[in-house]
XYZ file of C-alpha atoms in Angstrom:
154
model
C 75.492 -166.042 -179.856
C 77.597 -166.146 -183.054
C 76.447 -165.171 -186.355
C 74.931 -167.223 -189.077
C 74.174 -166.244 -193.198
C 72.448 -168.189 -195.516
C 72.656 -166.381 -199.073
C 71.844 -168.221 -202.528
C 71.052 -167.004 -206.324
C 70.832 -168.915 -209.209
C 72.664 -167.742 -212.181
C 71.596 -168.243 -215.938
C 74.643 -169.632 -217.267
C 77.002 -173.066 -216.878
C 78.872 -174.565 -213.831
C 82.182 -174.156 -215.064
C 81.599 -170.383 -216.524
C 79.859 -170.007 -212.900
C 82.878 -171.581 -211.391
C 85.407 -170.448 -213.244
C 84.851 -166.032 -213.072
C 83.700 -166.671 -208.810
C 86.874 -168.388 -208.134
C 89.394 -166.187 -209.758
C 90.324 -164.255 -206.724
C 92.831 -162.049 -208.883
C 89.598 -160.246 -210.783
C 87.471 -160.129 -207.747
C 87.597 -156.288 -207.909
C 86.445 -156.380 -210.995
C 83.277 -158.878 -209.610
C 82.567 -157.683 -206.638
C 81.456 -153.688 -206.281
C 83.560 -153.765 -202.752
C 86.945 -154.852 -202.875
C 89.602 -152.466 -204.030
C 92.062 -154.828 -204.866
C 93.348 -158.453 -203.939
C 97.126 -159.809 -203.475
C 97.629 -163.445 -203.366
C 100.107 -164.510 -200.905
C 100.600 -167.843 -201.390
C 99.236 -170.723 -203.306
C 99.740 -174.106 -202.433
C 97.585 -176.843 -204.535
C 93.841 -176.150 -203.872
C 94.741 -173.680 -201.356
C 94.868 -169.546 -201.513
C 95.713 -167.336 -199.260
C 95.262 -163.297 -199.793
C 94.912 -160.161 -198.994
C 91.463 -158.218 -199.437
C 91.242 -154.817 -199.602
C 87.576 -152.884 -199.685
C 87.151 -149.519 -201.281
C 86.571 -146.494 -198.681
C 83.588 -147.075 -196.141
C 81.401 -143.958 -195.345
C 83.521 -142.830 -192.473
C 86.684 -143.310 -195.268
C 87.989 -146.379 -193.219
C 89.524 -148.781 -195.457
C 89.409 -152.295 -194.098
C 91.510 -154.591 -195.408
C 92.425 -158.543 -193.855
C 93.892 -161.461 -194.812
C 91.680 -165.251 -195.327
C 93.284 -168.413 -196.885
C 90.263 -169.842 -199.381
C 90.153 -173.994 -199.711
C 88.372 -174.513 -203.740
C 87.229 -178.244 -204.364
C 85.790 -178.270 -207.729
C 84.871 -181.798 -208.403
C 82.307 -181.211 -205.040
C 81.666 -177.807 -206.264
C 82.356 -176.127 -203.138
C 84.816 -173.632 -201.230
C 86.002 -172.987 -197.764
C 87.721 -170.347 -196.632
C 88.153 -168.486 -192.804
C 89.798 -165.262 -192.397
C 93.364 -165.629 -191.060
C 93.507 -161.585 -189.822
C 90.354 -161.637 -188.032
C 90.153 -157.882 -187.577
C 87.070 -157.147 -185.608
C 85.777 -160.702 -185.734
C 86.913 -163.252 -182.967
C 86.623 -165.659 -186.415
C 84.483 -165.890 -189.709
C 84.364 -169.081 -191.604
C 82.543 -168.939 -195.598
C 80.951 -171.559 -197.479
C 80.451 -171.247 -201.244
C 78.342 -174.162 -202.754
C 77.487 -174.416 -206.336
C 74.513 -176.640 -207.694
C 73.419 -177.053 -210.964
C 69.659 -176.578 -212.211
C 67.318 -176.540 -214.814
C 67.675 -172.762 -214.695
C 71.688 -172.704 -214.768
C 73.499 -172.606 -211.396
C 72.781 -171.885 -207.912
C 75.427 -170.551 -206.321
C 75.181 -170.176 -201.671
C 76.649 -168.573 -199.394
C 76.956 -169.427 -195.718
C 78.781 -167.727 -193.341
C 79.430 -168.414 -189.620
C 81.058 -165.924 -187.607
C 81.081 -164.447 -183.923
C 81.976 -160.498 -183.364
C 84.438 -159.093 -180.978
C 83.536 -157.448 -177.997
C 85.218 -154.393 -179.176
C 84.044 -154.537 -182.599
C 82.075 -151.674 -184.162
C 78.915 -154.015 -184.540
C 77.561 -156.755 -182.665
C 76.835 -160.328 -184.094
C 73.074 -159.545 -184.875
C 74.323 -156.365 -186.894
C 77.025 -158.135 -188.716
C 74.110 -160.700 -189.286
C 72.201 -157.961 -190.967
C 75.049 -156.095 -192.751
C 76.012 -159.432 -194.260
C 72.459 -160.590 -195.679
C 72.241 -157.295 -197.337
C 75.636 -156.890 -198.394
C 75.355 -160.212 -199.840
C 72.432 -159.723 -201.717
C 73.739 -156.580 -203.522
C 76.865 -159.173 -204.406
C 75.315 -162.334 -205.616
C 73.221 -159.988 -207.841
C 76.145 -158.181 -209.573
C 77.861 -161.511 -209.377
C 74.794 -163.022 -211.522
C 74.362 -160.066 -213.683
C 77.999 -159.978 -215.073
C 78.290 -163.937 -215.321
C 75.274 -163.865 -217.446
C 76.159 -161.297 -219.821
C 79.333 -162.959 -220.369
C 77.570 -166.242 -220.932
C 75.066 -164.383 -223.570
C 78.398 -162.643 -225.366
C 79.673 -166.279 -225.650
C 76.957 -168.012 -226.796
C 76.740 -164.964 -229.826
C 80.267 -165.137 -230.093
């Protein structure tokens, strides 16, 4: 049975700030704690596609794979699917951003199915993926908010 996440935080600081530092694929590595680097390919209106690299996992492997990343702003949402599967048979994202009294929820969803060859089944992926996500989205919020404090003394 395929894979399903559901992952959401809600970030102290405006839409478009929010927006603005999750969608800029070139400083990913300097967002997220696991990518290494990032190479857009090609860009063509509203739609990305790139190259993701991760640092080192604990075996040293370096997995790296290419996804093409849809943004819609004026819905406040993002689509993207990986193009080089690697050891999934696919994986499709979600990103949807809300506003709230407390700033700006930002979820995750991701739907995905495993190869049978792949190091991890779908119910691991499942698991590696809530946690991994977790550990993101509260980096993510941590660094968004401290730039929206600098601005706001700024």
């Amino acid at each position: 049975m395929p894979g399903h996440t559901d992952n959401e935080i809600t970030i102290a600081a405006p839409m478009d700030l929010v927006w603005d530092m999750t969608n800029d694929i070139e400083r990913w590595p300097d967002l997220f704690s696991e990518y290494a680097s990032v190479e857009v390919l090609r860009r063509e209106g509203d739609t990305t596609t790139f190259r993701l690299t991760m640092h080192p996992d604990e075996n040293g492997k370096v997995w790296s794979w290419v996804s093409e990343r849809e943004t819609a702003r004026d819905v406040h949402t993002v689509w993207a699917r990986r193009v080089e599967t690697g050891p999934f048979a696919f994986m499709n994202i979600r990103w949807e951003y809300e506003e709230t009294p407390k700033g700006t929820r930002m979820r995750w969803t991701q739907d995905f199915e495993m190869r049978p060859d792949a190091p991890v089944d779908d119910a691991g992926m499942t698991d590696l993926i809530n946690r991994n996500s977790k550990v993101q989205m509260e980096l993510i919020r941590d660094k968004i908010e401290q730039r929206a404090r600098a601005t706001v003394e700024a």
